[in-house]
PDB file of C-alpha atoms in Angstrom:
ATOM      1  CA  LEU A   1      26.741 -39.285 116.553  1.00  0.00           C
ATOM      2  CA  ARG A   2      29.082 -42.132 117.514  1.00  0.00           C
ATOM      3  CA  VAL A   3      29.121 -43.349 121.104  1.00  0.00           C
ATOM      4  CA  GLY A   4      31.136 -46.090 122.761  1.00  0.00           C
ATOM      5  CA  VAL A   5      31.146 -47.311 126.345  1.00  0.00           C
ATOM      6  CA  VAL A   6      33.893 -48.740 128.529  1.00  0.00           C
ATOM      7  CA  THR A   7      31.754 -51.223 130.447  1.00  0.00           C
ATOM      8  CA  GLY A   8      28.952 -53.393 129.114  1.00  0.00           C
ATOM      9  CA  HIS A   9      25.711 -54.652 130.592  1.00  0.00           C
ATOM     10  CA  ILE A  10      26.614 -54.665 134.281  1.00  0.00           C
ATOM     11  CA  PRO A  11      24.943 -53.285 137.412  1.00  0.00           C
ATOM     12  CA  ILE A  12      25.660 -49.631 138.197  1.00  0.00           C
ATOM     13  CA  SER A  13      27.190 -50.735 141.513  1.00  0.00           C
ATOM     14  CA  SER A  14      29.836 -52.760 139.619  1.00  0.00           C
ATOM     15  CA  ILE A  15      31.002 -49.950 137.336  1.00  0.00           C
ATOM     16  CA  PRO A  16      33.738 -48.371 139.516  1.00  0.00           C
ATOM     17  CA  ALA A  17      35.421 -51.739 140.057  1.00  0.00           C
ATOM     18  CA  GLU A  18      35.409 -52.407 136.302  1.00  0.00           C
ATOM     19  CA  LEU A  19      37.093 -49.124 135.376  1.00  0.00           C
ATOM     20  CA  ASN A  20      40.837 -48.700 135.135  1.00  0.00           C
ATOM     21  CA  SER A  21      43.143 -46.502 133.088  1.00  0.00           C
ATOM     22  CA  ASP A  22      44.333 -49.348 130.862  1.00  0.00           C
ATOM     23  CA  ARG A  23      40.800 -50.369 129.939  1.00  0.00           C
ATOM     24  CA  ILE A  24      39.802 -46.785 129.150  1.00  0.00           C
ATOM     25  CA  LEU A  25      42.955 -46.234 127.081  1.00  0.00           C
ATOM     26  CA  LYS A  26      42.289 -49.435 125.127  1.00  0.00           C
ATOM     27  CA  LYS A  27      38.742 -48.269 124.305  1.00  0.00           C
ATOM     28  CA  VAL A  28      40.004 -44.830 123.222  1.00  0.00           C
ATOM     29  CA  LYS A  29      42.527 -46.505 120.912  1.00  0.00           C
ATOM     30  CA  VAL A  30      39.902 -48.849 119.435  1.00  0.00           C
ATOM     31  CA  ILE A  31      37.592 -45.898 118.767  1.00  0.00           C
ATOM     32  CA  HIS A  32      40.422 -43.843 117.265  1.00  0.00           C
ATOM     33  CA  HIS A  33      41.458 -46.667 114.933  1.00  0.00           C
ATOM     34  CA  SER A  34      37.852 -47.390 113.950  1.00  0.00           C
ATOM     35  CA  LEU A  35      37.165 -43.739 113.159  1.00  0.00           C
ATOM     36  CA  GLN A  36      40.141 -43.782 110.808  1.00  0.00           C
ATOM     37  CA  GLN A  37      39.660 -47.254 109.284  1.00  0.00           C
ATOM     38  CA  ASP A  38      35.883 -47.588 109.273  1.00  0.00           C
ATOM     39  CA  PHE A  39      34.698 -44.003 108.879  1.00  0.00           C
ATOM     40  CA  GLY A  40      37.578 -42.444 106.934  1.00  0.00           C
ATOM     41  CA  ILE A  41      38.279 -39.706 109.496  1.00  0.00           C
ATOM     42  CA  SER A  42      42.002 -38.995 109.294  1.00  0.00           C
ATOM     43  CA  SER A  43      42.281 -36.902 112.487  1.00  0.00           C
ATOM     44  CA  PRO A  44      39.514 -38.016 114.847  1.00  0.00           C
ATOM     45  CA  LYS A  45      38.472 -35.935 117.832  1.00  0.00           C
ATOM     46  CA  ILE A  46      37.201 -37.997 120.779  1.00  0.00           C
ATOM     47  CA  ALA A  47      35.393 -36.887 123.948  1.00  0.00           C
ATOM     48  CA  VAL A  48      35.707 -38.948 127.118  1.00  0.00           C
ATOM     49  CA  LEU A  49      32.987 -38.582 129.725  1.00  0.00           C
ATOM     50  CA  GLY A  50      33.587 -38.537 133.454  1.00  0.00           C
ATOM     51  CA  LEU A  51      32.049 -41.144 135.722  1.00  0.00           C
ATOM     52  CA  ASN A  52      30.648 -38.854 138.382  1.00  0.00           C
ATOM     53  CA  PRO A  53      28.195 -35.954 138.068  1.00  0.00           C
ATOM     54  CA  HIS A  54      29.907 -32.839 136.693  1.00  0.00           C
ATOM     55  CA  ALA A  55      32.906 -35.067 135.860  1.00  0.00           C
ATOM     56  CA  GLY A  56      33.751 -35.159 139.564  1.00  0.00           C
ATOM     57  CA  ASP A  57      33.759 -31.357 139.938  1.00  0.00           C
ATOM     58  CA  ASN A  58      37.533 -31.292 140.409  1.00  0.00           C
ATOM     59  CA  GLY A  59      37.450 -33.986 143.089  1.00  0.00           C
ATOM     60  CA  LEU A  60      34.484 -32.705 145.096  1.00  0.00           C
ATOM     61  CA  ILE A  61      32.106 -35.425 143.863  1.00  0.00           C
ATOM     62  CA  GLY A  62      34.576 -38.240 143.313  1.00  0.00           C
ATOM     63  CA  LYS A  63      38.198 -38.953 142.540  1.00  0.00           C
ATOM     64  CA  ASP A  64      37.700 -41.373 139.626  1.00  0.00           C
ATOM     65  CA  GLU A  65      38.197 -38.660 137.024  1.00  0.00           C
ATOM     66  CA  LYS A  66      41.595 -37.671 138.459  1.00  0.00           C
ATOM     67  CA  THR A  67      42.875 -41.112 139.415  1.00  0.00           C
ATOM     68  CA  ILE A  68      41.539 -43.327 136.612  1.00  0.00           C
ATOM     69  CA  ILE A  69      40.119 -41.411 133.654  1.00  0.00           C
ATOM     70  CA  LEU A  70      42.585 -38.523 133.320  1.00  0.00           C
ATOM     71  CA  PRO A  71      45.677 -40.789 133.266  1.00  0.00           C
ATOM     72  CA  ALA A  72      44.104 -42.724 130.364  1.00  0.00           C
ATOM     73  CA  ILE A  73      43.383 -39.478 128.514  1.00  0.00           C
ATOM     74  CA  ASP A  74      46.946 -38.275 129.086  1.00  0.00           C
ATOM     75  CA  ALA A  75      48.342 -41.591 127.817  1.00  0.00           C
ATOM     76  CA  ALA A  76      46.176 -41.362 124.688  1.00  0.00           C
ATOM     77  CA  ARG A  77      47.356 -37.804 124.065  1.00  0.00           C
ATOM     78  CA  ASN A  78      50.951 -38.994 124.438  1.00  0.00           C
ATOM     79  CA  GLU A  79      50.203 -41.436 121.603  1.00  0.00           C
ATOM     80  CA  GLY A  80      49.006 -38.587 119.400  1.00  0.00           C
ATOM     81  CA  ILE A  81      45.262 -39.084 119.849  1.00  0.00           C
ATOM     82  CA  ASP A  82      43.115 -35.942 119.989  1.00  0.00           C
ATOM     83  CA  VAL A  83      41.044 -36.719 123.057  1.00  0.00           C
ATOM     84  CA  ARG A  84      39.303 -34.343 125.483  1.00  0.00           C
ATOM     85  CA  GLY A  85      37.941 -34.917 128.935  1.00  0.00           C
ATOM     86  CA  PRO A  86      36.865 -36.011 131.337  1.00  0.00           C
ATOM     87  CA  LEU A  87      33.711 -34.117 130.407  1.00  0.00           C
ATOM     88  CA  PRO A  88      30.324 -34.069 132.176  1.00  0.00           C
ATOM     89  CA  ALA A  89      27.767 -36.097 130.218  1.00  0.00           C
ATOM     90  CA  ASP A  90      24.839 -33.802 130.962  1.00  0.00           C
ATOM     91  CA  GLY A  91      26.713 -30.728 129.792  1.00  0.00           C
ATOM     92  CA  LEU A  92      28.113 -32.357 126.672  1.00  0.00           C
ATOM     93  CA  PHE A  93      24.831 -33.796 125.439  1.00  0.00           C
ATOM     94  CA  GLY A  94      22.604 -31.064 126.871  1.00  0.00           C
ATOM     95  CA  SER A  95      24.459 -28.252 125.133  1.00  0.00           C
ATOM     96  CA  SER A  96      24.959 -30.026 121.813  1.00  0.00           C
ATOM     97  CA  GLY A  97      28.685 -29.959 122.588  1.00  0.00           C
ATOM     98  CA  TYR A  98      28.829 -33.542 121.366  1.00  0.00           C
ATOM     99  CA  LYS A  99      28.673 -32.183 117.819  1.00  0.00           C
ATOM    100  CA  GLU A 100      32.289 -30.995 118.162  1.00  0.00           C
ATOM    101  CA  PHE A 101      33.510 -34.598 118.371  1.00  0.00           C
ATOM    102  CA  HIS A 102      33.669 -37.543 115.987  1.00  0.00           C
ATOM    103  CA  ALA A 103      32.942 -39.933 118.877  1.00  0.00           C
ATOM    104  CA  ILE A 104      32.150 -39.911 122.581  1.00  0.00           C
ATOM    105  CA  LEU A 105      33.324 -42.541 125.065  1.00  0.00           C
ATOM    106  CA  GLY A 106      31.063 -43.043 128.082  1.00  0.00           C
ATOM    107  CA  MET A 107      32.061 -44.974 131.149  1.00  0.00           C
ATOM    108  CA  TYR A 108      28.934 -47.152 131.241  1.00  0.00           C
ATOM    109  CA  HIS A 109      25.967 -48.283 129.142  1.00  0.00           C
ATOM    110  CA  ASP A 110      23.242 -45.834 130.139  1.00  0.00           C
ATOM    111  CA  GLN A 111      25.569 -42.825 130.275  1.00  0.00           C
ATOM    112  CA  GLY A 112      26.307 -43.132 126.576  1.00  0.00           C
ATOM    113  CA  LEU A 113      23.350 -44.978 125.138  1.00  0.00           C
ATOM    114  CA  ILE A 114      20.456 -43.027 126.640  1.00  0.00           C
ATOM    115  CA  PRO A 115      21.558 -39.817 124.883  1.00  0.00           C
ATOM    116  CA  PHE A 116      22.450 -41.763 121.733  1.00  0.00           C
ATOM    117  CA  LYS A 117      19.033 -43.384 121.506  1.00  0.00           C
ATOM    118  CA  ALA A 118      17.225 -40.162 122.386  1.00  0.00           C
ATOM    119  CA  LEU A 119      19.058 -38.322 119.617  1.00  0.00           C
ATOM    120  CA  SER A 120      19.030 -41.046 116.960  1.00  0.00           C
ATOM    121  CA  PHE A 121      16.304 -43.573 117.749  1.00  0.00           C
ATOM    122  CA  GLY A 122      14.730 -44.934 114.635  1.00  0.00           C
ATOM    123  CA  SER A 123      17.882 -44.457 112.611  1.00  0.00           C
ATOM    124  CA  GLY A 124      20.595 -45.429 115.102  1.00  0.00           C
ATOM    125  CA  VAL A 125      22.987 -48.280 114.386  1.00  0.00           C
ATOM    126  CA  ASN A 126      24.818 -50.539 116.806  1.00  0.00           C
ATOM    127  CA  PHE A 127      28.354 -51.082 115.473  1.00  0.00           C
ATOM    128  CA  THR A 128      31.026 -53.134 117.206  1.00  0.00           C
ATOM    129  CA  ALA A 129      34.398 -51.489 116.619  1.00  0.00           C
ATOM    130  CA  GLY A 130      37.679 -53.360 116.748  1.00  0.00           C
ATOM    131  CA  LEU A 131      36.557 -56.596 115.123  1.00  0.00           C
ATOM    132  CA  PRO A 132      38.253 -58.106 112.051  1.00  0.00           C
ATOM    133  CA  PHE A 133      34.813 -58.239 110.409  1.00  0.00           C
ATOM    134  CA  VAL A 134      31.979 -55.716 110.198  1.00  0.00           C
ATOM    135  CA  ARG A 135      29.164 -56.178 112.717  1.00  0.00           C
ATOM    136  CA  THR A 136      26.166 -53.844 112.733  1.00  0.00           C
ATOM    137  CA  SER A 137      22.627 -54.220 114.028  1.00  0.00           C
ATOM    138  CA  PRO A 138      19.536 -52.071 114.495  1.00  0.00           C
ATOM    139  CA  ASP A 139      19.764 -49.757 117.478  1.00  0.00           C
ATOM    140  CA  HIS A 140      16.536 -51.039 119.013  1.00  0.00           C
ATOM    141  CA  GLY A 141      17.640 -54.649 119.541  1.00  0.00           C
ATOM    142  CA  THR A 142      15.411 -57.635 118.825  1.00  0.00           C
ATOM    143  CA  ALA A 143      12.037 -55.913 119.434  1.00  0.00           C
ATOM    144  CA  PHE A 144      10.343 -59.228 120.213  1.00  0.00           C
ATOM    145  CA  ASP A 145       7.619 -57.268 122.004  1.00  0.00           C
ATOM    146  CA  ILE A 146       6.270 -56.033 118.654  1.00  0.00           C
ATOM    147  CA  ALA A 147       7.105 -59.060 116.499  1.00  0.00           C
ATOM    148  CA  GLY A 148       4.209 -60.150 114.303  1.00  0.00           C
ATOM    149  CA  LYS A 149       2.106 -57.068 115.076  1.00  0.00           C
ATOM    150  CA  GLY A 150       2.819 -55.191 111.850  1.00  0.00           C
ATOM    151  CA  VAL A 151       4.061 -52.097 113.673  1.00  0.00           C
ATOM    152  CA  ALA A 152       7.830 -52.448 113.302  1.00  0.00           C
ATOM    153  CA  ASP A 153       9.795 -49.645 111.682  1.00  0.00           C
ATOM    154  CA  GLU A 154      12.612 -50.976 109.519  1.00  0.00           C
ATOM    155  CA  SER A 155      14.544 -47.670 109.417  1.00  0.00           C
ATOM    156  CA  SER A 156      17.232 -48.720 111.886  1.00  0.00           C
ATOM    157  CA  PHE A 157      17.637 -52.066 110.084  1.00  0.00           C
ATOM    158  CA  ARG A 158      18.143 -50.262 106.777  1.00  0.00           C
ATOM    159  CA  GLU A 159      20.626 -47.894 108.420  1.00  0.00           C
ATOM    160  CA  ALA A 160      22.520 -50.885 109.854  1.00  0.00           C
ATOM    161  CA  LEU A 161      22.816 -52.472 106.407  1.00  0.00           C
ATOM    162  CA  THR A 162      23.880 -49.187 104.819  1.00  0.00           C
ATOM    163  CA  ALA A 163      26.459 -48.607 107.560  1.00  0.00           C
ATOM    164  CA  ALA A 164      27.882 -52.114 107.105  1.00  0.00           C
ATOM    165  CA  VAL A 165      28.262 -51.611 103.354  1.00  0.00           C
ATOM    166  CA  ASP A 166      29.879 -48.190 103.870  1.00  0.00           C
ATOM    167  CA  ILE A 167      32.346 -49.573 106.415  1.00  0.00           C
ATOM    168  CA  VAL A 168      33.295 -52.515 104.178  1.00  0.00           C
ATOM    169  CA  ARG A 169      33.920 -50.091 101.308  1.00  0.00           C
ATOM    170  CA  LYS A 170      36.087 -47.840 103.483  1.00  0.00           C
ATOM    171  CA  ARG A 171      38.108 -50.805 104.742  1.00  0.00           C
ATOM    172  CA  ARG A 172      38.639 -52.077 101.199  1.00  0.00           C
ATOM    173  CA  ALA A 173      39.694 -48.625 100.021  1.00  0.00           C
ATOM    174  CA  LEU A 174      42.281 -48.529 102.813  1.00  0.00           C
ATOM    175  CA  GLY A 175      43.365 -52.104 102.118  1.00  0.00           C
ATOM    176  CA  SER A 176      42.479 -53.320 105.599  1.00  0.00           C
TER     177      SER A 176
END
């Protein structure tokens, strides 16, 4: 399961103002390139989530999907990227539909990372795509709350190291 998000650590109330078609398209392109370069997937399939419940329900619950997200998806398709959406997050993750895709792009942090952590916690890896170097970290963050207590689980750390090595090897094999 690979999940990216358009916006970072910002308040929910700030999300709509931070979204635009160009920003979404840029993220789709970064994910597409990373799937090819870093994961060796020649023809990646990417899902893009809607912002509103039920992906706006054809404009009944919001216009963002039609006015902002769909134009970015159309532009990505015009560049030859296999991208689907906007899709409702609850339906995609709740039905295991996410398994049909190589990556999912959420509009904001909690939309993408709550399902990711619920499905992979303990073995999840945080990877920053689009950098000229490989950057991975454990999914759980710093975990200062349990530091020194002898209860930490190193699984995610090991997965982060393994992922970094795998990505470096793939990049070297591709000459990038």
